[in-house]
Amino acid sequence: MIEVQGVRAGYGDGPDILNGINLVADAGKIVTILGPNGCGKSTLLKCIAGFVRPRAGDVRMSGTAVTNLKAHEKVRSHGVGFVPQTDNVFSSMSVTENIMLGARFVARAEREQRFEALLTQYPALAAKRNRKASALSGGERQLLSLARALIAKPRILLLDEPSAGLSPRMMHEVFEAISEIRAREGICILMVEQNAFEALHISDTAYVLSLGDVAMQGRASDLLADPAMRSLYLGGDAPH
Amino acid sequence: MFQFVVDVALRACDLMLIAVGMSAVYSLMKFPNIALAQYAAMGAFLAIVLQRAGLPLVPSSIVAVLIVGVVAVLLNRVLFERMLAIGSSTAMIGSLAVSMVISAIFLVIIGPSPARFNLEITRPLRVLGARITEHQVLSLGITAAAISVFAILLFKTDLGRCMRATATNNLLADATGIDTRKTKTAVVAISACLAALGGIIITMKGEVNIQTGLDLLLPVFSAAILGGLGNPLGAVGGAIVIAMAETLITNVNFGPILGQDLVFLPAAYATAGSFVILVLTLLWRPRGLFISEVKRV
Ligand SMILES: Nc1ncnc2c1ncn2[C@@H]1O[C@H](COP(=O)(O)OP(=O)(O)O)[C@@H](O)[C@H]1O
Ligand SMILES: [Mg+2]
């Protein structure tokens, strides 16, 4: 479980991008962060993952303060899996190498087994296991990055716009994969999404950011029905 | 003819380890560390000093190589990491400055006269008509072994996988649980050790002086760029091409063309050869000769 308390953050000497964010994401749930471009969604995810150090506030994982841990430390000690928004594969390495890099902390005996299980799950990757990641399509890269994170058995999965740039069919497949992960692994999934409508359908709760503040939050089903939410982010009026 | 092959191989092995080190550092740190050529000279000087102090050649060399590795890590922590925070060109200029300072230190401590190992002089062997000394054979063997060990490290070990992952995508490597700073430190140490070994090998075949490091800089840099900076094994090929060019320039008799018996270009022109190749590479193959064939690291 992730708790974010009063996190303020920014880059270098620049202004605050996040002005005191509070957020909770429980184990076994999908929590989605929505909001317009540039409002700080990726920055929030990077704060949680350990790439941006908060200027104030706390990040806790399973009750422990992890605010100042580095990204790689969080991976090992708190089981964080992170799929960045862009550049989320090792492009010059093969599909197999990409996935296996995620398995460095998995016991040797279990590695192969989990690898094969993931390939069965994602046949698109199995067919290209010896190809370089740079030869994959956008959707395949997304799956590859997901597989790289999953082979480590994460307890927390951070996904930054997993459906960005995908065809509708591929987007559906990726969202399907994400809700399957929740059902199967019972882990805490926090994802940033632009495709609000589809994302809310698989989410439990959601937060809407606006210029570095939480503008709205609630159960995903409530937000889907909310008229203000509909007109602002879901591109349509509430059904009468 | 076979003499030409031997000469090229010997010259290539002068450049190879340092060029591979430079390329490896570049792949992770994203700046060409010019001081590597000086680490080569430093390795040779240290080994000579240790040998004069009474240590046999092999332990002297091993200790010297390790000391250079430690010095490189310290310089990296104290200077280059900070310079890199400002920018990669700052770090590159900084490494040039460090090279000059190292040269000055050599001058003060060791003086301008060249230094040699205390080695038994052996008669040259004759192989297929080419002359080659035992030390030259040894230097080829050590270079080949060092390159092989490095290649195995890069492609068959966990550290190598972490190195390649960090080189390809630093942020994602971190997100995959790789301690990228530790990985970079390891590469800085390994490349400095390679360079120091390279310097010792050069000195085994002759001598080292305070100019050696700076003289190596241009051909080594050219070899690394030719191989595609950041592609360490490409630098092996780069070193061979540079060695061929230099050897052609200095060993070919231009006499017949000019209607005289013997006309050889002065050895100083060899440098011009690597310079020309460097410029041509930068113009036509800025990412190196092998980019389409060799996996970029
Ligand atoms: N590495 C960075 N350095 C400086 N500013 C950045 C950096 N990354 C993002 N920003 C700025 O932070 C703000 C929020 O960016 P981001 O968190 O990526 O937004 P979102 O993911 O919601 O689109 C933007 O104004 C962006 O320009
Ligand atoms: Mg973003």
XYZ file of C-alpha atoms and ligand atoms in Angstrom:
565
model
C 0.000 0.000 0.000
C 1.138 3.532 -0.816
C 0.444 6.656 1.206
C 1.424 10.063 -0.091
C 1.130 12.847 2.463
C 1.480 16.520 1.607
C 4.062 15.960 -1.112
C 5.485 19.063 -2.730
C 7.972 18.583 -5.541
C 9.597 20.263 -8.518
C 12.687 20.091 -10.697
C 16.004 21.807 -9.947
C 15.440 25.375 -8.820
C 12.108 25.492 -10.610
C 8.724 26.172 -9.064
C 6.702 23.509 -7.272
C 4.999 21.210 -9.742
C 3.118 19.385 -6.981
C 1.680 21.573 -4.219
C 0.982 19.159 -1.417
C -0.562 15.988 -2.773
C -2.357 13.452 -0.574
C -3.116 10.045 -1.988
C -3.706 6.499 -0.797
C -3.490 3.340 -2.871
C -4.370 0.034 -1.211
C -3.121 -3.426 -2.001
C -5.315 -5.340 -4.424
C -6.668 -2.125 -5.947
C -6.151 -0.178 -9.126
C -5.870 3.537 -8.471
C -5.820 5.859 -11.453
C -4.441 9.380 -11.646
C -6.142 11.537 -14.254
C -5.626 15.106 -15.337
C -4.640 17.325 -18.231
C -1.186 17.288 -19.799
C 1.518 18.914 -17.730
C -0.429 18.936 -14.453
C 2.201 16.817 -12.699
C 0.962 13.232 -12.998
C 4.306 11.811 -14.111
C 6.100 13.936 -11.528
C 3.933 12.403 -8.808
C 4.705 8.904 -10.051
C 8.426 9.751 -10.189
C 8.238 11.006 -6.598
C 6.711 7.728 -5.504
C 9.209 5.665 -7.529
C 12.155 7.629 -6.150
C 13.356 9.578 -9.179
C 12.260 12.975 -7.882
C 12.894 13.783 -4.233
C 9.934 15.547 -2.597
C 10.656 19.040 -1.228
C 8.197 18.396 1.562
C 5.822 15.675 2.684
C 6.160 11.929 2.971
C 5.816 8.823 0.866
C 5.104 5.601 2.763
C 5.004 2.058 1.484
C 3.341 -0.577 3.672
C 3.624 1.846 6.561
C 7.364 2.567 6.208
C 8.596 6.013 5.243
C 10.458 5.713 1.932
C 10.511 9.394 0.998
C 14.264 9.629 0.566
C 15.065 6.147 -0.727
C 16.535 5.966 -4.213
C 14.608 4.319 -7.007
C 16.711 1.161 -7.136
C 16.477 0.766 -3.371
C 12.689 0.894 -3.508
C 12.693 -1.819 -6.145
C 14.611 -4.158 -3.883
C 13.256 -3.332 -0.478
C 9.620 -2.510 -1.249
C 8.953 -4.441 -4.427
C 8.286 -1.422 -6.603
C 7.818 -2.042 -10.315
C 7.838 1.044 -12.508
C 6.844 1.364 -16.141
C 7.827 4.869 -17.301
C 5.782 6.855 -19.804
C 8.455 6.868 -22.523
C 11.659 4.922 -23.173
C 10.383 2.037 -21.104
C 12.406 -0.777 -22.690
C 16.131 -1.428 -23.099
C 15.967 -0.868 -26.822
C 19.322 -2.375 -27.790
C 18.683 -5.571 -25.836
C 16.537 -8.551 -26.761
C 13.049 -9.206 -25.434
C 14.415 -12.055 -23.316
C 17.224 -9.911 -21.922
C 14.767 -7.133 -21.103
C 12.541 -9.442 -19.096
C 15.439 -11.230 -17.414
C 16.915 -7.928 -16.250
C 13.778 -7.545 -14.164
C 14.447 -10.956 -12.591
C 17.863 -10.201 -11.090
C 16.518 -10.492 -7.543
C 14.354 -13.546 -8.210
C 15.721 -16.907 -7.099
C 17.414 -18.661 -10.011
C 15.122 -21.684 -9.884
C 12.033 -19.512 -10.078
C 13.295 -17.240 -12.810
C 12.837 -19.561 -15.785
C 9.443 -20.641 -14.565
C 8.165 -17.087 -14.198
C 9.695 -16.164 -17.529
C 7.875 -18.963 -19.321
C 4.642 -18.109 -17.506
C 4.897 -14.489 -18.653
C 5.557 -15.511 -22.248
C 2.502 -17.750 -22.150
C 0.552 -14.792 -20.854
C 1.832 -12.456 -23.553
C 2.132 -14.491 -26.754
C 3.015 -11.344 -28.691
C 6.312 -11.314 -26.767
C 6.883 -15.050 -26.991
C 6.929 -14.830 -30.771
C 9.623 -12.154 -30.633
C 11.656 -13.301 -27.675
C 14.958 -13.102 -29.537
C 14.224 -9.826 -31.310
C 15.647 -6.545 -30.125
C 13.206 -4.442 -28.146
C 13.711 -1.631 -30.658
C 12.008 -3.832 -33.267
C 8.759 -4.051 -31.288
C 5.585 -2.056 -31.869
C 4.381 0.436 -29.282
C 1.915 -2.004 -27.756
C 4.468 -4.799 -27.636
C 6.924 -2.486 -25.889
C 4.277 -1.657 -23.335
C 3.717 -5.355 -22.691
C 7.468 -5.947 -22.564
C 7.936 -3.223 -19.988
C 5.052 -4.679 -17.997
C 6.577 -8.156 -18.200
C 9.976 -6.803 -17.101
C 8.326 -5.263 -14.043
C 6.122 -8.298 -13.315
C 8.807 -10.956 -13.359
C 10.206 -9.386 -10.165
C 6.873 -10.095 -8.392
C 6.282 -6.455 -7.485
C 4.097 -5.535 -4.529
C 3.554 -2.078 -5.971
C 3.182 -1.405 -9.676
C 3.506 2.133 -11.016
C 2.350 2.578 -14.613
C 2.736 5.874 -16.468
C 0.215 6.078 -19.309
C 0.357 2.409 -20.271
C -2.098 2.947 -23.126
C -0.456 6.033 -24.655
C -0.169 5.854 -28.408
C -1.757 2.432 -28.725
C -4.402 1.362 -31.204
C -7.834 0.818 -29.608
C -7.400 -2.947 -29.851
C -3.940 -2.887 -28.270
C -5.158 -0.456 -25.612
C -7.913 -2.877 -24.712
C -5.349 -5.665 -24.478
C -3.088 -3.658 -22.175
C -5.958 -2.687 -19.864
C -7.078 -6.303 -19.864
C -3.571 -7.312 -18.836
C -3.581 -4.750 -16.025
C -6.875 -5.846 -14.516
C -5.755 -9.462 -14.784
C -2.655 -8.567 -12.784
C -4.828 -7.179 -9.998
C -7.023 -10.248 -9.968
C -4.088 -12.641 -10.006
C -1.420 -10.974 -7.931
C -3.419 -8.809 -5.526
C -0.834 -6.062 -5.726
C -1.223 -2.314 -5.483
C -1.453 -0.753 -8.923
C -1.144 3.005 -9.354
C -1.481 4.220 -12.903
C -1.526 7.509 -14.740
C -3.879 7.579 -17.706
C -5.125 9.900 -20.435
C -7.832 7.550 -21.589
C -9.955 8.375 -18.576
C -13.064 6.491 -19.570
C -11.378 3.149 -20.198
C -9.049 3.541 -17.232
C -11.889 4.271 -14.800
C -13.653 1.136 -15.937
C -10.914 -1.080 -14.568
C -10.057 1.134 -11.565
C -11.241 1.052 -7.982
C -10.488 4.648 -7.100
C -9.178 7.654 -8.954
C -7.641 11.045 -8.367
C -7.927 13.958 -10.757
C -4.999 16.363 -10.653
C -5.127 19.930 -11.806
C -2.002 22.110 -11.809
C -0.332 20.181 -9.028
C -3.360 19.809 -6.759
C -5.907 17.052 -6.291
C -9.048 18.531 -7.832
C -11.305 15.507 -7.409
C -11.061 12.068 -5.927
C -13.352 9.167 -5.280
C -14.490 5.726 -6.306
C -14.011 5.137 -9.995
C -17.678 4.252 -10.473
C -18.753 7.503 -8.769
C -16.419 9.554 -10.926
C -17.725 7.847 -14.052
C -21.218 8.975 -13.066
C -20.217 12.463 -11.935
C -21.586 15.114 -14.310
C -18.692 17.534 -13.713
C -16.215 14.760 -14.382
C -18.090 13.777 -17.516
C -18.030 17.204 -19.029
C -14.430 17.950 -18.047
C -12.565 14.738 -18.689
C -14.762 12.108 -20.204
C -15.838 14.112 -23.221
C -19.584 14.057 -22.857
C -22.617 14.950 -20.773
C -24.003 12.738 -18.073
C -26.759 10.481 -19.321
C -30.167 11.842 -18.371
C 54.215 -8.637 -45.980
C 53.819 -10.646 -42.790
C 55.974 -8.011 -41.132
C 53.231 -5.518 -41.976
C 50.625 -7.686 -40.240
C 52.869 -7.967 -37.206
C 53.509 -4.227 -37.097
C 49.802 -3.468 -37.368
C 48.957 -5.971 -34.638
C 51.575 -4.510 -32.317
C 50.456 -0.950 -32.870
C 46.788 -1.960 -32.550
C 47.512 -3.570 -29.225
C 49.171 -0.312 -28.059
C 45.891 1.489 -28.628
C 43.276 -1.176 -28.093
C 42.921 -1.495 -24.320
C 42.888 2.247 -23.777
C 40.400 2.777 -26.608
C 38.133 0.026 -25.265
C 38.297 1.653 -21.827
C 37.477 5.070 -23.239
C 34.534 3.676 -25.146
C 33.226 1.760 -22.136
C 33.375 4.830 -19.908
C 31.642 6.848 -22.590
C 28.815 4.341 -22.851
C 27.850 4.887 -19.215
C 29.122 8.345 -18.320
C 28.264 9.951 -21.675
C 31.526 11.856 -21.952
C 34.877 10.786 -23.437
C 37.305 10.759 -20.541
C 40.537 12.014 -22.076
C 42.437 11.293 -18.873
C 42.344 7.586 -19.774
C 45.410 8.045 -21.976
C 47.204 9.426 -18.921
C 46.004 6.517 -16.787
C 47.951 4.351 -19.246
C 51.151 6.279 -18.625
C 50.418 6.332 -14.897
C 50.108 2.549 -14.879
C 53.455 2.180 -16.625
C 55.245 4.631 -14.325
C 53.816 3.026 -11.215
C 54.786 -0.446 -12.361
C 58.326 0.744 -13.092
C 58.585 2.416 -9.690
C 57.330 -0.731 -7.971
C 59.743 -2.881 -9.949
C 62.631 -0.612 -8.962
C 61.503 -0.942 -5.374
C 62.166 -4.652 -5.684
C 58.852 -6.205 -6.655
C 58.946 -8.638 -9.612
C 57.398 -7.416 -12.863
C 54.082 -9.276 -12.682
C 53.093 -8.261 -9.142
C 54.342 -4.728 -9.862
C 52.068 -4.555 -12.860
C 49.065 -5.961 -11.022
C 49.480 -3.553 -8.121
C 50.003 -0.626 -10.508
C 46.856 -1.519 -12.449
C 44.823 -1.701 -9.246
C 46.194 1.602 -7.941
C 45.238 3.326 -11.193
C 41.748 1.842 -10.844
C 41.421 3.360 -7.381
C 42.790 6.738 -8.529
C 40.288 6.781 -11.386
C 37.387 6.066 -9.039
C 38.521 8.854 -6.694
C 38.920 11.340 -9.542
C 35.502 10.328 -10.779
C 33.868 10.846 -7.404
C 35.656 14.095 -6.625
C 35.770 15.738 -10.054
C 34.036 14.114 -12.981
C 30.685 13.372 -11.333
C 30.409 17.027 -10.358
C 31.489 18.266 -13.765
C 28.976 15.916 -15.376
C 26.233 17.492 -13.306
C 27.028 20.692 -15.219
C 27.317 19.038 -18.616
C 29.197 16.458 -20.632
C 31.333 19.008 -22.475
C 32.398 20.449 -19.123
C 33.419 16.959 -18.029
C 35.362 16.376 -21.253
C 37.266 19.681 -20.948
C 37.781 18.858 -17.286
C 39.302 15.515 -18.199
C 41.664 17.307 -20.596
C 42.691 19.616 -17.750
C 43.212 16.611 -15.481
C 45.450 15.088 -18.194
C 47.608 18.213 -18.216
C 47.862 18.199 -14.437
C 48.865 14.524 -14.467
C 51.554 15.353 -17.056
C 52.895 18.094 -14.816
C 52.943 15.724 -11.856
C 54.928 13.186 -13.905
C 57.403 15.918 -14.828
C 57.932 16.897 -11.204
C 58.143 13.388 -9.786
C 59.783 11.452 -12.584
C 61.479 14.074 -14.697
C 61.666 14.383 -18.441
C 63.818 11.354 -19.209
C 62.138 8.171 -20.359
C 61.764 5.191 -18.031
C 61.945 1.493 -18.830
C 61.224 -1.787 -17.186
C 64.169 -3.840 -16.136
C 63.697 -6.655 -18.644
C 65.989 -9.232 -20.098
C 66.625 -8.390 -23.706
C 65.866 -11.348 -25.907
C 66.798 -11.954 -29.497
C 63.927 -11.384 -31.941
C 62.189 -14.512 -33.190
C 61.619 -15.082 -36.875
C 58.047 -15.935 -37.757
C 57.188 -16.316 -41.445
C 59.920 -13.857 -42.251
C 58.780 -11.264 -39.754
C 60.843 -10.204 -36.781
C 59.084 -10.220 -33.434
C 60.450 -10.233 -29.895
C 59.227 -12.379 -27.046
C 57.932 -9.307 -25.266
C 55.948 -8.344 -28.331
C 54.413 -11.806 -28.496
C 53.588 -11.532 -24.815
C 51.997 -8.116 -25.296
C 49.752 -9.494 -28.053
C 48.746 -12.398 -25.825
C 47.976 -10.213 -22.815
C 45.932 -7.806 -24.921
C 43.904 -10.616 -26.479
C 43.323 -12.145 -23.062
C 42.278 -8.822 -21.499
C 39.846 -8.099 -24.336
C 38.372 -11.603 -24.042
C 37.903 -11.290 -20.295
C 36.267 -7.908 -20.800
C 33.918 -9.288 -23.470
C 32.914 -12.172 -21.212
C 32.337 -9.743 -18.366
C 30.179 -7.563 -20.595
C 28.003 -10.287 -22.081
C 28.018 -13.163 -19.601
C 27.969 -11.670 -16.130
C 25.414 -9.835 -14.048
C 27.690 -6.789 -13.817
C 27.992 -6.788 -17.610
C 24.231 -6.944 -18.024
C 23.889 -4.061 -15.569
C 26.519 -2.127 -17.519
C 24.732 -2.639 -20.806
C 21.346 -1.850 -19.288
C 22.640 1.348 -17.677
C 24.324 2.360 -20.920
C 21.125 1.847 -22.895
C 18.681 3.476 -20.491
C 19.890 4.842 -17.188
C 16.474 5.698 -15.744
C 14.957 2.364 -16.641
C 18.001 0.581 -15.207
C 17.353 2.361 -11.910
C 13.684 1.445 -12.136
C 14.736 -2.173 -12.621
C 16.640 -2.147 -9.342
C 20.125 -1.640 -10.746
C 22.345 0.574 -8.605
C 23.481 2.634 -11.572
C 25.966 4.720 -9.613
C 27.722 1.596 -8.395
C 27.656 0.183 -11.924
C 29.243 3.368 -13.268
C 31.915 3.260 -10.587
C 32.702 -0.311 -11.604
C 33.054 0.740 -15.242
C 35.294 3.663 -14.328
C 37.539 1.286 -12.386
C 37.559 -1.429 -15.049
C 38.318 0.971 -17.888
C 41.122 2.642 -15.933
C 42.595 -0.796 -15.208
C 42.417 -1.660 -18.901
C 44.155 1.606 -19.767
C 46.866 1.042 -17.150
C 47.451 -2.462 -18.466
C 47.652 -0.982 -21.968
C 50.308 1.469 -20.788
C 52.319 -1.316 -19.164
C 52.162 -3.356 -22.355
C 53.406 -0.426 -24.427
C 56.261 0.089 -22.010
C 57.176 -3.614 -22.057
C 58.048 -3.094 -25.706
C 59.968 0.136 -25.184
C 59.760 3.030 -22.798
C 57.405 5.516 -21.212
C 57.926 9.235 -20.757
C 55.859 12.192 -19.683
C 54.673 12.704 -23.250
C 53.452 9.116 -23.732
C 49.934 9.772 -22.463
C 49.400 12.855 -24.576
C 50.911 11.153 -27.650
C 48.443 8.303 -27.250
C 45.474 10.595 -26.937
C 44.761 11.298 -30.586
C 45.105 7.755 -31.982
C 43.214 6.262 -29.020
C 40.446 8.805 -29.318
C 40.243 8.178 -33.067
C 40.074 4.422 -32.510
C 37.281 4.819 -29.950
C 35.275 7.101 -32.230
C 35.885 4.889 -35.237
C 34.515 1.949 -33.274
C 31.493 4.030 -32.303
C 31.998 5.721 -28.939
C 30.080 3.731 -26.374
C 30.589 0.461 -28.220
C 33.655 -0.934 -26.433
C 34.200 -3.932 -28.672
C 33.924 -1.664 -31.702
C 37.002 0.118 -30.380
C 38.945 -3.108 -31.012
C 38.199 -2.718 -34.715
C 38.853 1.008 -34.504
C 42.294 0.373 -33.058
C 43.128 -2.036 -35.867
C 42.094 0.466 -38.547
C 44.117 3.274 -36.958
C 47.108 0.965 -36.574
C 46.859 -0.003 -40.234
C 46.733 3.610 -41.342
C 49.703 4.557 -39.194
C 51.724 1.562 -40.275
C 50.978 2.213 -43.951
C 52.133 5.790 -43.581
C 55.390 4.916 -41.855
C 56.299 1.569 -43.433
C 55.506 2.077 -47.084
C 58.352 2.988 -49.353
C 57.166 5.917 -51.448
C 60.462 5.846 -53.364
C 59.247 4.140 -56.572
C 56.427 6.701 -56.937
C 58.858 9.556 -56.602
C 61.528 7.968 -58.811
C 63.949 7.371 -55.961
C 65.103 4.263 -54.157
C 63.908 4.817 -50.628
C 61.481 7.487 -49.439
C 59.832 6.917 -46.081
C 57.577 9.415 -44.380
C 58.776 10.555 -40.968
C 57.143 8.683 -38.082
C 55.571 11.941 -36.942
C 53.245 11.713 -39.948
C 51.555 8.686 -38.390
C 49.709 11.057 -36.088
C 48.464 12.945 -39.110
C 47.033 9.624 -40.300
C 44.877 9.164 -37.251
C 43.885 12.793 -37.385
C 42.685 12.468 -40.969
C 40.775 9.286 -40.113
C 39.215 11.000 -37.113
C 38.012 13.908 -39.236
C 36.695 11.625 -41.979
C 34.873 9.477 -39.432
C 33.281 12.458 -37.789
C 32.112 13.668 -41.197
C 30.872 10.425 -42.712
C 30.334 7.871 -39.985
C 29.857 9.929 -36.833
C 28.460 6.915 -34.998
C 31.343 4.696 -35.973
C 32.083 2.088 -38.602
C 30.194 -0.770 -37.035
C 26.967 0.727 -35.864
C 24.771 -1.454 -38.022
C 26.542 -4.716 -37.192
C 27.715 -4.539 -33.616
C 25.325 -4.372 -30.726
C 25.661 -0.957 -29.167
C 26.436 -1.205 -25.501
N 12.762 16.711 -15.969
C 12.050 17.858 -15.862
N 12.677 19.013 -15.624
C 11.987 20.184 -15.500
N 10.657 20.278 -15.612
C 9.967 19.145 -15.863
C 10.624 17.874 -15.990
N 9.687 16.928 -16.227
C 8.495 17.581 -16.234
N 8.670 18.901 -16.016
C 7.606 19.902 -15.928
O 6.736 19.537 -14.883
C 5.393 19.770 -15.232
C 4.595 18.511 -15.030
O 5.085 17.520 -15.905
P 4.597 16.015 -15.849
O 4.603 15.567 -14.444
O 5.385 15.242 -16.823
O 3.084 16.195 -16.336
P 2.052 15.100 -16.838
O 2.649 13.758 -16.667
O 0.860 15.337 -15.966
O 1.756 15.421 -18.249
C 5.398 20.267 -16.667
O 5.256 21.665 -16.637
C 6.747 19.889 -17.179
O 7.198 20.841 -18.101
Mg 3.182 12.315 -18.002
